[in-house]
Amino acid sequence: MRNWLLLLCPCVLAAALHLWLRLHSPPPARAPGAGPADQLDQLALSSQGKSHHYDVVVGVLSARNNQELRSVIRSTWLKHLKQNPVLSQRVLVKFIIGAHGCKVPVEDREDPYSCKLLNITNPVLNQEIEAFSLSEDTSPGLSEDQVVSVSFRVLYPIVITSLGVFYDANDVGFQRNITVKLYQAEQESFEGTIVWESQDLQGLVSRNLHKVTVNDGGGVLRVLTTGEGALPHEFMEGVEGIAGGFIYTIQEGDTLLENLHSRPQRLIDHISNLHEEDALLEEESSIYDDIVFVDIVDTYRNVPAKLLNFYRWTVETTSFDLLLKTDDDCYIDLEAVFHRMAHKNLDGPNFWWGNFRLNWAVDRTGKWQELEYPSPAYPAFACGSGYVISKDIVHWLASNSERLKTYQGEDVSMGIWMAAIGPRRYQESLWLCEKTCETGMLSSPQYSPQELRELWKLKELCGDPCKCEAR
C-alpha cells in the first residue's frame, strides 16, 4: 500500500499544481488609468511565438566557481523534478551565472566582494604619515560649511601613532576645547569614522576645512564619505565642528613590497585560471543545458544586476506564470512550495510571496555595507533563500532593468524596487531566513554541498529533511 501511495504522490501533486495555475490564469489587460496592479499587467510583454509555456520558472543564483553546489542540486531536488513526467514539462529551472570572471586576483582586490583593484602603487614606508593636513596658506577663521566627519577604509594594516588636532604651522593653535574621537567598525577589515567636536558653545575656530588634504600613504587609506554641516545621526549630540586627524605608519612594509612585486606573475596565473574556468563552464552548460549566462562580472556586489539580467532573459525567452528565486546553497522543497501555494490560495497579479524582514537596519560596514541607500532602514524585503513573484512583476522589473539602481545586495535591492509598485505581500515563515531545519520548511540557506546531500537523503528516506522517526 505504501508503494502505491509513493507512486500516486507525484501525479496528485502535478494535478494540484496544474489545477491551481489554470484556475488562476492572468486576467485580460486593463484600460489606461487603472490601478497599480493593472498598470503592471499592461507592462507585460507579449509571449506569442514562444514555443513552450511554463507554470513556474525557477532562477537559482550561482557563482561561477560553485560547480559542486550545482552538481548537488542536479542530483537532488532537480533530479526529482525531472523524473516527474508532468512537472518536468511545467517547471523550468535555470542557474544564473555571470558571464565574466573578475580579472583582478582575490589577493589584489580591495575586498573579496567586489572587483576593485587594491590600488597601492607607491607606499610610504618607514615614516609617519599625517592622514589629514591643511595647506599652509589657509588662514584661521570660522568655516560656514564645516566638514564634521570623515569615514574611511584602511586597505592595508597601519599603526596609528598620534590622534589629535591639525598641526598649525603658525603656532596659533585652536582657541577652543577640542576632542578628537575615532570610531572603529566591528568587522574583519578596518573601517572607521573620525569625528572632531567642541564643547564650547561659541563654536570652533579652525582653518578652511574645504582645503583638507588626504594623505593615503600610497593607497593604503581611502576616504569613503565626508559630511558637511551635519554629523551622522549617531554622533549628533554635543558635536559642533571639526579640527584634527591622526598620524600613522604602514605596518609590515617589506611584506607589502613583496606582495606588490609578485603581482604581475599572479595576474598571469589568474588570467590563465579564468580561461580554464570559462572552458569548464562552457562544458557544464553544454552537458546540462540549465545555465543562463548574464553579461555581468560575477562578484557579490554585482548580484542585483545578475538578477535583473535574468528577469530580462526570462521575459524575452520564456512564457510563464510565476517566478521562484533561490540560491545555490539553499535547501528547497519544490513539492512543498506547490502544495503551500494551493493551500494558501495565492493568486492574481502583483503578488510577492516570501518571508519578509521589516525595518531592517542599513549596514554601513562589512560584507553588507550600504553606501548608496540613505535611509537608516530598508523597505520590507524577502529573505533570499526563496520567494515567488507573479509574472507581471517580472515583466515590470525586466522593462525597467536599465533604470533601476542596484544596491549592496539583491534582497534589499528587490525590496527597494518593490517599494515603488507596492505588491501584495504574502508572509510565509517557512521560507527560512537562517540556516536551520524545520519540518515542512520550503527553503533554508547557507549549506555546504555535503549538508545539502544529507538533508535530501533524509527527505527521500523519511519525508522530513530534519529527522527520521524511530520505527
Tab-separated table of C-alpha atoms in Angstrom:
chain	number	residue	atom	x	y	z
A	1	MET	CA	0.000	0.000	0.000
A	2	ARG	CA	2.866	2.377	0.892
A	3	ASN	CA	4.447	1.745	-2.554
A	4	TRP	CA	1.175	2.640	-4.288
A	5	LEU	CA	0.984	5.887	-2.319
A	6	LEU	CA	4.532	6.773	-3.321
A	7	LEU	CA	3.660	6.202	-6.961
A	8	LEU	CA	0.490	8.283	-6.732
A	9	CYS	CA	2.037	11.301	-4.923
A	10	PRO	CA	3.755	12.855	-7.980
A	11	CYS	CA	0.554	12.511	-10.018
A	12	VAL	CA	-1.574	14.120	-7.318
A	13	LEU	CA	0.959	16.908	-6.916
A	14	ALA	CA	1.093	17.567	-10.652
A	15	ALA	CA	-2.685	17.653	-10.852
A	16	ALA	CA	-2.888	20.077	-7.920
A	17	LEU	CA	-0.326	22.403	-9.447
A	18	HIS	CA	-1.998	22.226	-12.862
A	19	LEU	CA	-5.439	22.920	-11.408
A	20	TRP	CA	-4.254	25.793	-9.235
A	21	LEU	CA	-2.428	27.581	-12.027
A	22	ARG	CA	-5.193	27.079	-14.575
A	23	LEU	CA	-7.874	28.349	-12.194
A	24	HIS	CA	-5.825	31.482	-11.579
A	25	SER	CA	-4.830	32.345	-15.126
A	26	PRO	CA	-3.897	36.029	-15.681
A	27	PRO	CA	-6.770	38.446	-16.308
A	28	PRO	CA	-7.009	40.359	-19.586
A	29	ALA	CA	-5.170	43.688	-19.969
A	30	ARG	CA	-6.820	46.707	-18.345
A	31	ALA	CA	-7.615	50.035	-19.889
A	32	PRO	CA	-5.361	53.074	-19.319
A	33	GLY	CA	-5.909	54.816	-15.999
A	34	ALA	CA	-6.340	51.643	-13.980
A	35	GLY	CA	-4.689	50.996	-10.606
A	36	PRO	CA	-1.048	49.964	-9.895
A	37	ALA	CA	-1.663	46.236	-10.334
A	38	ASP	CA	-3.418	46.865	-13.636
A	39	GLN	CA	-0.557	49.061	-14.827
A	40	LEU	CA	1.803	46.176	-14.100
A	41	ASP	CA	-0.359	43.924	-16.278
A	42	GLN	CA	-0.042	46.380	-19.150
A	43	LEU	CA	3.741	46.300	-18.874
A	44	ALA	CA	3.813	42.543	-19.517
A	45	LEU	CA	5.435	41.798	-22.857
A	46	SER	CA	3.699	39.500	-25.297
A	47	SER	CA	4.687	35.836	-25.074
A	48	GLN	CA	3.374	34.977	-28.545
A	49	GLY	CA	5.784	32.926	-30.617
A	50	LYS	CA	7.431	31.272	-27.597
A	51	SER	CA	7.346	27.560	-28.179
A	52	HIS	CA	6.699	26.338	-24.639
A	53	HIS	CA	4.806	27.626	-21.637
A	54	TYR	CA	5.956	27.019	-18.046
A	55	ASP	CA	3.849	27.408	-14.946
A	56	VAL	CA	6.906	28.248	-12.862
A	57	VAL	CA	10.411	29.432	-13.766
A	58	VAL	CA	12.974	28.768	-11.025
A	59	GLY	CA	16.056	31.012	-11.041
A	60	VAL	CA	18.985	29.807	-8.916
A	61	LEU	CA	21.666	32.442	-8.292
A	62	SER	CA	25.045	30.732	-8.533
A	63	ALA	CA	28.681	31.838	-8.524
A	64	ARG	CA	30.964	30.711	-11.332
A	65	ASN	CA	33.096	28.508	-9.099
A	66	ASN	CA	30.180	26.827	-7.272
A	67	GLN	CA	30.176	23.800	-9.551
A	68	GLU	CA	29.882	21.370	-6.640
A	69	LEU	CA	26.751	23.070	-5.294
A	70	ARG	CA	25.156	22.961	-8.751
A	71	SER	CA	26.077	19.285	-9.015
A	72	VAL	CA	24.361	18.548	-5.701
A	73	ILE	CA	21.205	20.349	-6.844
A	74	ARG	CA	21.184	18.334	-10.077
A	75	SER	CA	21.428	15.118	-8.067
A	76	THR	CA	18.741	16.022	-5.503
A	77	TRP	CA	15.649	18.206	-5.946
A	78	LEU	CA	16.278	18.985	-9.622
A	79	LYS	CA	16.703	15.280	-10.424
A	80	HIS	CA	13.489	14.551	-8.516
A	81	LEU	CA	11.713	17.219	-10.549
A	82	LYS	CA	12.952	15.915	-13.885
A	83	GLN	CA	11.848	12.375	-13.051
A	84	ASN	CA	8.261	13.579	-12.777
A	85	PRO	CA	6.882	13.429	-16.349
A	86	VAL	CA	4.329	16.184	-15.736
A	87	LEU	CA	6.207	18.661	-13.548
A	88	SER	CA	9.346	18.416	-15.668
A	89	GLN	CA	7.357	19.936	-18.526
A	90	ARG	CA	5.723	22.634	-16.414
A	91	VAL	CA	8.700	23.895	-14.347
A	92	LEU	CA	11.866	25.378	-15.850
A	93	VAL	CA	14.993	25.578	-13.671
A	94	LYS	CA	17.986	27.739	-14.611
A	95	PHE	CA	21.217	28.614	-12.810
A	96	ILE	CA	22.098	32.312	-13.095
A	97	ILE	CA	25.828	32.894	-13.618
A	98	GLY	CA	27.847	35.963	-14.572
A	99	ALA	CA	29.433	35.509	-17.990
A	100	HIS	CA	32.679	37.172	-16.906
A	101	GLY	CA	35.057	36.381	-14.081
A	102	CYS	CA	36.816	39.186	-12.231
A	103	LYS	CA	40.213	39.820	-13.836
A	104	VAL	CA	41.709	41.014	-10.547
A	105	PRO	CA	43.157	38.208	-8.369
A	106	VAL	CA	41.438	37.919	-4.995
A	107	GLU	CA	44.688	38.824	-3.189
A	108	ASP	CA	44.828	42.128	-5.085
A	109	ARG	CA	41.247	43.288	-4.531
A	110	GLU	CA	40.097	45.910	-2.055
A	111	ASP	CA	37.706	43.321	-0.624
A	112	PRO	CA	36.502	39.848	-1.625
A	113	TYR	CA	33.028	41.133	-2.548
A	114	SER	CA	33.951	43.436	-5.444
A	115	CYS	CA	36.324	43.537	-8.407
A	116	LYS	CA	38.148	46.721	-7.348
A	117	LEU	CA	41.931	46.675	-7.602
A	118	LEU	CA	43.758	47.359	-4.349
A	119	ASN	CA	45.481	50.390	-5.818
A	120	ILE	CA	48.618	50.554	-3.682
A	121	THR	CA	51.332	51.733	-6.056
A	122	ASN	CA	53.985	53.673	-4.149
A	123	PRO	CA	53.613	53.076	-0.391
A	124	VAL	CA	55.288	55.476	2.015
A	125	LEU	CA	57.357	53.199	4.240
A	126	ASN	CA	59.337	53.658	7.437
A	127	GLN	CA	57.978	57.111	8.260
A	128	GLU	CA	54.992	58.729	9.917
A	129	ILE	CA	52.166	59.971	7.675
A	130	GLU	CA	49.699	62.691	8.600
A	131	ALA	CA	46.335	61.371	7.385
A	132	PHE	CA	44.627	64.756	7.031
A	133	SER	CA	46.525	68.016	6.670
A	134	LEU	CA	45.891	71.676	5.824
A	135	SER	CA	47.823	73.678	3.268
A	136	GLU	CA	49.973	76.380	4.821
A	137	ASP	CA	48.257	79.259	3.009
A	138	THR	CA	44.895	78.718	4.714
A	139	SER	CA	44.031	81.366	7.264
A	140	PRO	CA	42.277	80.777	10.599
A	141	GLY	CA	38.600	81.607	10.977
A	142	LEU	CA	35.141	80.200	11.250
A	143	SER	CA	34.138	77.903	8.412
A	144	GLU	CA	30.498	78.157	7.312
A	145	ASP	CA	30.315	74.651	5.831
A	146	GLN	CA	32.459	72.646	8.165
A	147	VAL	CA	33.365	69.049	7.422
A	148	VAL	CA	32.403	67.360	10.658
A	149	SER	CA	33.187	63.719	9.985
A	150	VAL	CA	35.283	61.593	7.665
A	151	SER	CA	34.566	57.892	7.069
A	152	PHE	CA	37.473	55.915	5.692
A	153	ARG	CA	38.669	52.412	4.975
A	154	VAL	CA	42.117	51.046	5.747
A	155	LEU	CA	43.126	48.791	2.855
A	156	TYR	CA	46.373	47.553	4.383
A	157	PRO	CA	47.374	47.332	8.084
A	158	ILE	CA	48.524	50.612	9.641
A	159	VAL	CA	49.542	51.731	13.123
A	160	ILE	CA	48.016	54.982	14.414
A	161	THR	CA	50.758	56.739	16.356
A	162	SER	CA	49.004	60.009	17.157
A	163	LEU	CA	45.424	61.234	17.328
A	164	GLY	CA	44.675	64.934	17.734
A	165	VAL	CA	44.113	68.351	16.201
A	166	PHE	CA	45.573	69.659	12.962
A	167	TYR	CA	49.142	70.868	13.154
A	168	ASP	CA	49.319	74.672	12.967
A	169	ALA	CA	52.464	75.946	11.252
A	170	ASN	CA	51.868	79.483	12.581
A	171	ASP	CA	51.677	78.185	16.148
A	172	VAL	CA	48.348	79.947	16.582
A	173	GLY	CA	46.607	76.803	17.699
A	174	PHE	CA	42.893	76.274	18.141
A	175	GLN	CA	41.112	78.558	20.553
A	176	ARG	CA	38.531	76.095	21.766
A	177	ASN	CA	38.372	72.905	23.777
A	178	ILE	CA	38.744	70.210	21.099
A	179	THR	CA	38.169	66.469	21.403
A	180	VAL	CA	39.000	64.039	18.596
A	181	LYS	CA	37.389	60.595	18.518
A	182	LEU	CA	37.985	57.579	16.297
A	183	TYR	CA	35.141	55.069	15.878
A	184	GLN	CA	36.016	51.582	14.666
A	185	ALA	CA	33.621	49.202	12.968
A	186	GLU	CA	33.484	45.647	14.301
A	187	GLN	CA	34.415	43.558	11.287
A	188	GLU	CA	37.211	41.706	9.579
A	189	SER	CA	38.702	44.813	7.923
A	190	PHE	CA	39.227	48.233	9.451
A	191	GLU	CA	36.768	50.987	8.719
A	192	GLY	CA	36.107	53.945	10.907
A	193	THR	CA	34.696	57.416	11.232
A	194	ILE	CA	36.793	60.171	12.733
A	195	VAL	CA	34.834	62.977	14.382
A	196	TRP	CA	36.023	66.301	15.735
A	197	GLU	CA	33.914	68.025	18.362
A	198	SER	CA	33.971	71.114	20.566
A	199	GLN	CA	32.105	71.568	23.838
A	200	ASP	CA	32.420	75.348	23.554
A	201	LEU	CA	29.057	76.900	22.699
A	202	GLN	CA	30.792	79.701	20.807
A	203	GLY	CA	31.836	77.281	18.117
A	204	LEU	CA	35.135	76.139	16.691
A	205	VAL	CA	37.870	78.422	15.341
A	206	SER	CA	39.593	76.495	12.566
A	207	ARG	CA	41.150	76.706	9.151
A	208	ASN	CA	39.271	76.499	5.836
A	209	LEU	CA	38.346	72.867	6.065
A	210	HIS	CA	37.465	72.575	2.371
A	211	LYS	CA	41.218	72.574	1.752
A	212	VAL	CA	41.947	69.447	3.776
A	213	THR	CA	44.363	67.090	2.001
A	214	VAL	CA	44.098	63.337	2.482
A	215	ASN	CA	47.455	61.575	2.622
A	216	ASP	CA	46.686	57.976	1.704
A	217	GLY	CA	50.212	56.630	2.154
A	218	GLY	CA	50.394	55.485	-1.458
A	219	GLY	CA	46.962	53.849	-1.445
A	220	VAL	CA	46.628	52.179	1.961
A	221	LEU	CA	43.886	54.595	3.020
A	222	ARG	CA	40.711	55.506	1.137
A	223	VAL	CA	38.104	58.063	2.157
A	224	LEU	CA	34.552	56.742	1.766
A	225	THR	CA	32.403	59.730	2.752
A	226	THR	CA	32.774	63.194	4.201
A	227	GLY	CA	29.913	65.019	5.847
A	228	GLU	CA	29.499	68.785	5.621
A	229	GLY	CA	27.459	70.837	8.047
A	230	ALA	CA	25.898	67.896	9.893
A	231	LEU	CA	27.028	64.761	11.647
A	232	PRO	CA	25.835	61.229	11.072
A	233	HIS	CA	22.782	60.582	13.231
A	234	GLU	CA	24.750	58.516	15.758
A	235	PHE	CA	27.060	61.480	16.525
A	236	MET	CA	24.534	64.321	16.661
A	237	GLU	CA	24.595	65.297	20.314
A	238	GLY	CA	27.322	67.652	21.549
A	239	VAL	CA	29.262	67.879	18.290
A	240	GLU	CA	29.834	71.296	16.805
A	241	GLY	CA	32.809	71.204	14.474
A	242	ILE	CA	35.930	69.579	13.157
A	243	ALA	CA	39.649	70.052	13.593
A	244	GLY	CA	42.247	67.334	13.628
A	245	GLY	CA	43.284	63.970	12.268
A	246	PHE	CA	45.701	61.174	13.011
A	247	ILE	CA	49.249	60.177	12.193
A	248	TYR	CA	50.074	56.616	11.152
A	249	THR	CA	52.744	54.320	9.809
A	250	ILE	CA	52.397	51.403	7.394
A	251	GLN	CA	52.826	48.060	9.119
A	252	GLU	CA	54.989	45.266	7.646
A	253	GLY	CA	56.250	47.356	4.747
A	254	ASP	CA	58.589	44.612	3.477
A	255	THR	CA	55.670	42.175	3.167
A	256	LEU	CA	53.696	44.780	1.244
A	257	LEU	CA	56.589	45.400	-1.197
A	258	GLU	CA	56.967	41.656	-1.757
A	259	ASN	CA	53.232	41.396	-2.464
A	260	LEU	CA	53.413	44.258	-4.984
A	261	HIS	CA	56.432	42.753	-6.759
A	262	SER	CA	54.650	39.409	-7.186
A	263	ARG	CA	51.527	40.993	-8.697
A	264	PRO	CA	52.475	40.637	-12.401
A	265	GLN	CA	53.018	36.869	-12.157
A	266	ARG	CA	49.913	36.484	-10.002
A	267	LEU	CA	47.872	38.270	-12.673
A	268	ILE	CA	49.219	35.975	-15.413
A	269	ASP	CA	48.319	32.887	-13.385
A	270	HIS	CA	44.868	34.301	-12.572
A	271	ILE	CA	44.018	35.044	-16.215
A	272	SER	CA	45.077	31.512	-17.128
A	273	ASN	CA	42.776	30.128	-14.419
A	274	LEU	CA	39.925	32.281	-15.741
A	275	HIS	CA	40.326	30.758	-19.204
A	276	GLU	CA	40.180	27.279	-17.674
A	277	GLU	CA	37.091	28.280	-15.681
A	278	ASP	CA	35.418	29.592	-18.851
A	279	ALA	CA	36.087	26.280	-20.605
A	280	LEU	CA	34.698	24.246	-17.698
A	281	LEU	CA	31.561	26.398	-17.527
A	282	GLU	CA	31.032	26.068	-21.270
A	283	GLU	CA	31.336	22.289	-20.991
A	284	GLU	CA	28.990	22.193	-17.977
A	285	SER	CA	26.429	24.285	-19.836
A	286	SER	CA	26.572	22.116	-22.961
A	287	ILE	CA	26.073	18.945	-20.907
A	288	TYR	CA	23.186	20.077	-18.704
A	289	ASP	CA	21.640	22.985	-20.650
A	290	ASP	CA	20.477	24.624	-17.410
A	291	ILE	CA	22.686	27.730	-17.160
A	292	VAL	CA	21.847	31.289	-18.144
A	293	PHE	CA	24.991	33.390	-18.591
A	294	VAL	CA	24.247	37.069	-17.988
A	295	ASP	CA	26.536	39.855	-19.187
A	296	ILE	CA	27.937	40.681	-15.725
A	297	VAL	CA	31.267	40.333	-13.908
A	298	ASP	CA	30.462	37.637	-11.366
A	299	THR	CA	31.044	39.200	-7.916
A	300	TYR	CA	28.896	39.567	-4.818
A	301	ARG	CA	28.399	43.309	-5.369
A	302	ASN	CA	27.008	42.568	-8.855
A	303	VAL	CA	24.378	40.046	-7.734
A	304	PRO	CA	21.490	42.591	-8.010
A	305	ALA	CA	22.477	43.251	-11.626
A	306	LYS	CA	22.673	39.486	-12.255
A	307	LEU	CA	19.102	39.151	-11.035
A	308	LEU	CA	17.792	41.977	-13.242
A	309	ASN	CA	19.525	40.480	-16.268
A	310	PHE	CA	17.898	37.120	-15.532
A	311	TYR	CA	14.459	38.727	-15.299
A	312	ARG	CA	15.044	40.277	-18.695
A	313	TRP	CA	16.203	36.943	-20.138
A	314	THR	CA	13.119	35.187	-18.714
A	315	VAL	CA	10.724	37.703	-20.249
A	316	GLU	CA	12.464	37.689	-23.624
A	317	THR	CA	12.745	33.909	-23.994
A	318	THR	CA	10.045	32.257	-21.914
A	319	SER	CA	6.279	32.120	-21.484
A	320	PHE	CA	5.491	31.599	-17.796
A	321	ASP	CA	3.089	32.355	-14.924
A	322	LEU	CA	5.298	32.592	-11.826
A	323	LEU	CA	8.960	33.004	-10.989
A	324	LEU	CA	10.675	31.445	-7.974
A	325	LYS	CA	14.089	32.798	-6.988
A	326	THR	CA	16.544	30.927	-4.737
A	327	ASP	CA	20.323	30.470	-4.216
A	328	ASP	CA	22.598	27.534	-4.939
A	329	ASP	CA	23.454	26.999	-1.254
A	330	CYS	CA	19.792	26.602	-0.260
A	331	TYR	CA	17.775	23.524	0.516
A	332	ILE	CA	14.483	23.902	-1.323
A	333	ASP	CA	11.425	21.653	-1.493
A	334	LEU	CA	9.521	22.434	-4.698
A	335	GLU	CA	6.721	19.997	-3.921
A	336	ALA	CA	6.126	21.686	-0.568
A	337	VAL	CA	6.170	25.067	-2.344
A	338	PHE	CA	3.457	23.967	-4.794
A	339	HIS	CA	1.317	22.389	-2.081
A	340	ARG	CA	1.628	25.526	0.045
A	341	MET	CA	0.606	27.771	-2.846
A	342	ALA	CA	-2.532	25.751	-3.376
A	343	HIS	CA	-3.264	25.649	0.367
A	344	LYS	CA	-2.883	29.443	0.763
A	345	ASN	CA	-4.815	30.066	-2.458
A	346	LEU	CA	-2.262	32.545	-3.764
A	347	ASP	CA	-3.467	34.124	-6.948
A	348	GLY	CA	-3.809	37.258	-9.027
A	349	PRO	CA	-1.320	39.769	-10.369
A	350	ASN	CA	1.149	41.940	-8.458
A	351	PHE	CA	1.873	39.483	-5.627
A	352	TRP	CA	5.049	38.597	-3.760
A	353	TRP	CA	5.227	35.541	-1.529
A	354	GLY	CA	8.131	35.206	0.897
A	355	ASN	CA	9.440	35.676	4.432
A	356	PHE	CA	9.818	39.430	4.863
A	357	ARG	CA	12.232	41.388	7.004
A	358	LEU	CA	10.693	44.615	8.260
A	359	ASN	CA	12.518	47.772	9.400
A	360	TRP	CA	15.864	46.107	8.764
A	361	ALA	CA	18.732	48.433	9.740
A	362	VAL	CA	21.108	49.521	6.978
A	363	ASP	CA	24.678	48.279	7.480
A	364	ARG	CA	27.403	50.820	6.746
A	365	THR	CA	30.340	48.425	7.065
A	366	GLY	CA	31.324	44.851	6.204
A	367	LYS	CA	30.004	42.466	3.578
A	368	TRP	CA	26.582	44.143	3.564
A	369	GLN	CA	27.965	47.678	3.549
A	370	GLU	CA	25.464	50.098	2.021
A	371	LEU	CA	26.793	53.415	0.730
A	372	GLU	CA	24.001	54.282	-1.692
A	373	TYR	CA	20.731	53.955	0.226
A	374	PRO	CA	20.456	56.992	2.560
A	375	SER	CA	17.736	55.869	4.995
A	376	PRO	CA	18.602	54.137	8.285
A	377	ALA	CA	16.294	51.182	7.478
A	378	TYR	CA	15.325	49.297	4.307
A	379	PRO	CA	11.805	48.814	2.979
A	380	ALA	CA	10.350	45.332	3.500
A	381	PHE	CA	12.329	42.679	1.626
A	382	ALA	CA	12.117	38.902	1.359
A	383	CYS	CA	14.823	36.517	2.535
A	384	GLY	CA	16.942	35.354	-0.361
A	385	SER	CA	16.565	31.636	0.358
A	386	GLY	CA	13.388	31.695	-1.697
A	387	TYR	CA	10.397	33.753	-2.792
A	388	VAL	CA	7.783	33.726	-5.555
A	389	ILE	CA	6.629	36.691	-7.650
A	390	SER	CA	3.881	36.970	-10.259
A	391	LYS	CA	4.843	37.340	-13.892
A	392	ASP	CA	3.667	40.944	-14.180
A	393	ILE	CA	6.239	41.943	-11.549
A	394	VAL	CA	8.934	40.099	-13.507
A	395	HIS	CA	7.877	41.983	-16.649
A	396	TRP	CA	7.987	45.308	-14.805
A	397	LEU	CA	11.471	44.582	-13.477
A	398	ALA	CA	12.650	43.485	-16.911
A	399	SER	CA	11.264	46.523	-18.711
A	400	ASN	CA	12.852	48.866	-16.140
A	401	SER	CA	16.093	46.948	-15.639
A	402	GLU	CA	18.218	49.629	-17.302
A	403	ARG	CA	16.845	52.327	-14.988
A	404	LEU	CA	16.642	50.536	-11.659
A	405	LYS	CA	19.504	51.380	-9.290
A	406	THR	CA	21.295	48.444	-7.704
A	407	TYR	CA	22.233	48.440	-4.029
A	408	GLN	CA	24.561	46.331	-1.878
A	409	GLY	CA	22.596	43.059	-2.098
A	410	GLU	CA	19.896	41.567	-4.276
A	411	ASP	CA	17.474	41.005	-1.377
A	412	VAL	CA	17.464	44.625	-0.215
A	413	SER	CA	17.590	45.879	-3.818
A	414	MET	CA	14.435	43.880	-4.551
A	415	GLY	CA	12.744	45.453	-1.519
A	416	ILE	CA	13.637	48.968	-2.667
A	417	TRP	CA	12.430	48.254	-6.212
A	418	MET	CA	9.178	46.738	-4.959
A	419	ALA	CA	8.523	49.769	-2.740
A	420	ALA	CA	7.885	51.657	-5.983
A	421	ILE	CA	4.955	49.457	-7.034
A	422	GLY	CA	3.579	48.162	-3.735
A	423	PRO	CA	2.871	44.482	-4.491
A	424	ARG	CA	0.566	42.455	-2.281
A	425	ARG	CA	2.889	40.702	0.143
A	426	TYR	CA	2.075	37.217	1.405
A	427	GLN	CA	4.077	36.418	4.545
A	428	GLU	CA	5.381	32.864	4.901
A	429	SER	CA	7.689	31.881	7.769
A	430	LEU	CA	8.524	28.540	6.143
A	431	TRP	CA	10.842	30.369	3.738
A	432	LEU	CA	13.594	30.271	6.371
A	433	CYS	CA	15.939	33.244	6.704
A	434	GLU	CA	18.650	31.498	8.731
A	435	LYS	CA	20.457	28.183	8.471
A	436	THR	CA	18.207	25.891	10.457
A	437	CYS	CA	15.985	22.885	9.840
A	438	GLU	CA	12.234	22.890	10.415
A	439	THR	CA	9.764	20.214	9.468
A	440	GLY	CA	7.736	21.406	6.483
A	441	MET	CA	10.197	24.151	5.552
A	442	LEU	CA	10.115	25.430	1.987
A	443	SER	CA	13.747	26.568	1.978
A	444	SER	CA	16.750	27.065	4.238
A	445	PRO	CA	20.018	28.870	3.314
A	446	GLN	CA	23.799	28.680	3.667
A	447	TYR	CA	24.513	24.958	3.399
A	448	SER	CA	27.629	23.199	2.181
A	449	PRO	CA	27.314	20.608	-0.606
A	450	GLN	CA	27.654	17.753	1.896
A	451	GLU	CA	24.997	19.231	4.185
A	452	LEU	CA	22.571	19.563	1.247
A	453	ARG	CA	23.138	15.914	0.364
A	454	GLU	CA	22.360	14.855	3.940
A	455	LEU	CA	19.172	16.945	4.068
A	456	TRP	CA	17.893	15.482	0.827
A	457	LYS	CA	18.858	11.947	1.865
A	458	LEU	CA	16.627	12.278	4.933
A	459	LYS	CA	13.901	13.856	2.837
A	460	GLU	CA	13.827	10.893	0.451
A	461	LEU	CA	14.145	8.318	3.229
A	462	CYS	CA	11.605	9.684	5.707
A	463	GLY	CA	9.826	12.616	4.040
A	464	ASP	CA	11.430	15.012	6.555
A	465	PRO	CA	14.887	16.563	5.921
A	466	CYS	CA	15.386	17.241	9.652
A	467	LYS	CA	14.976	13.793	11.187
A	468	CYS	CA	13.803	10.227	10.796
A	469	GLU	CA	11.410	8.958	13.433
A	470	ALA	CA	12.443	5.716	15.130
A	471	ARG	CA	10.428	2.742	13.926
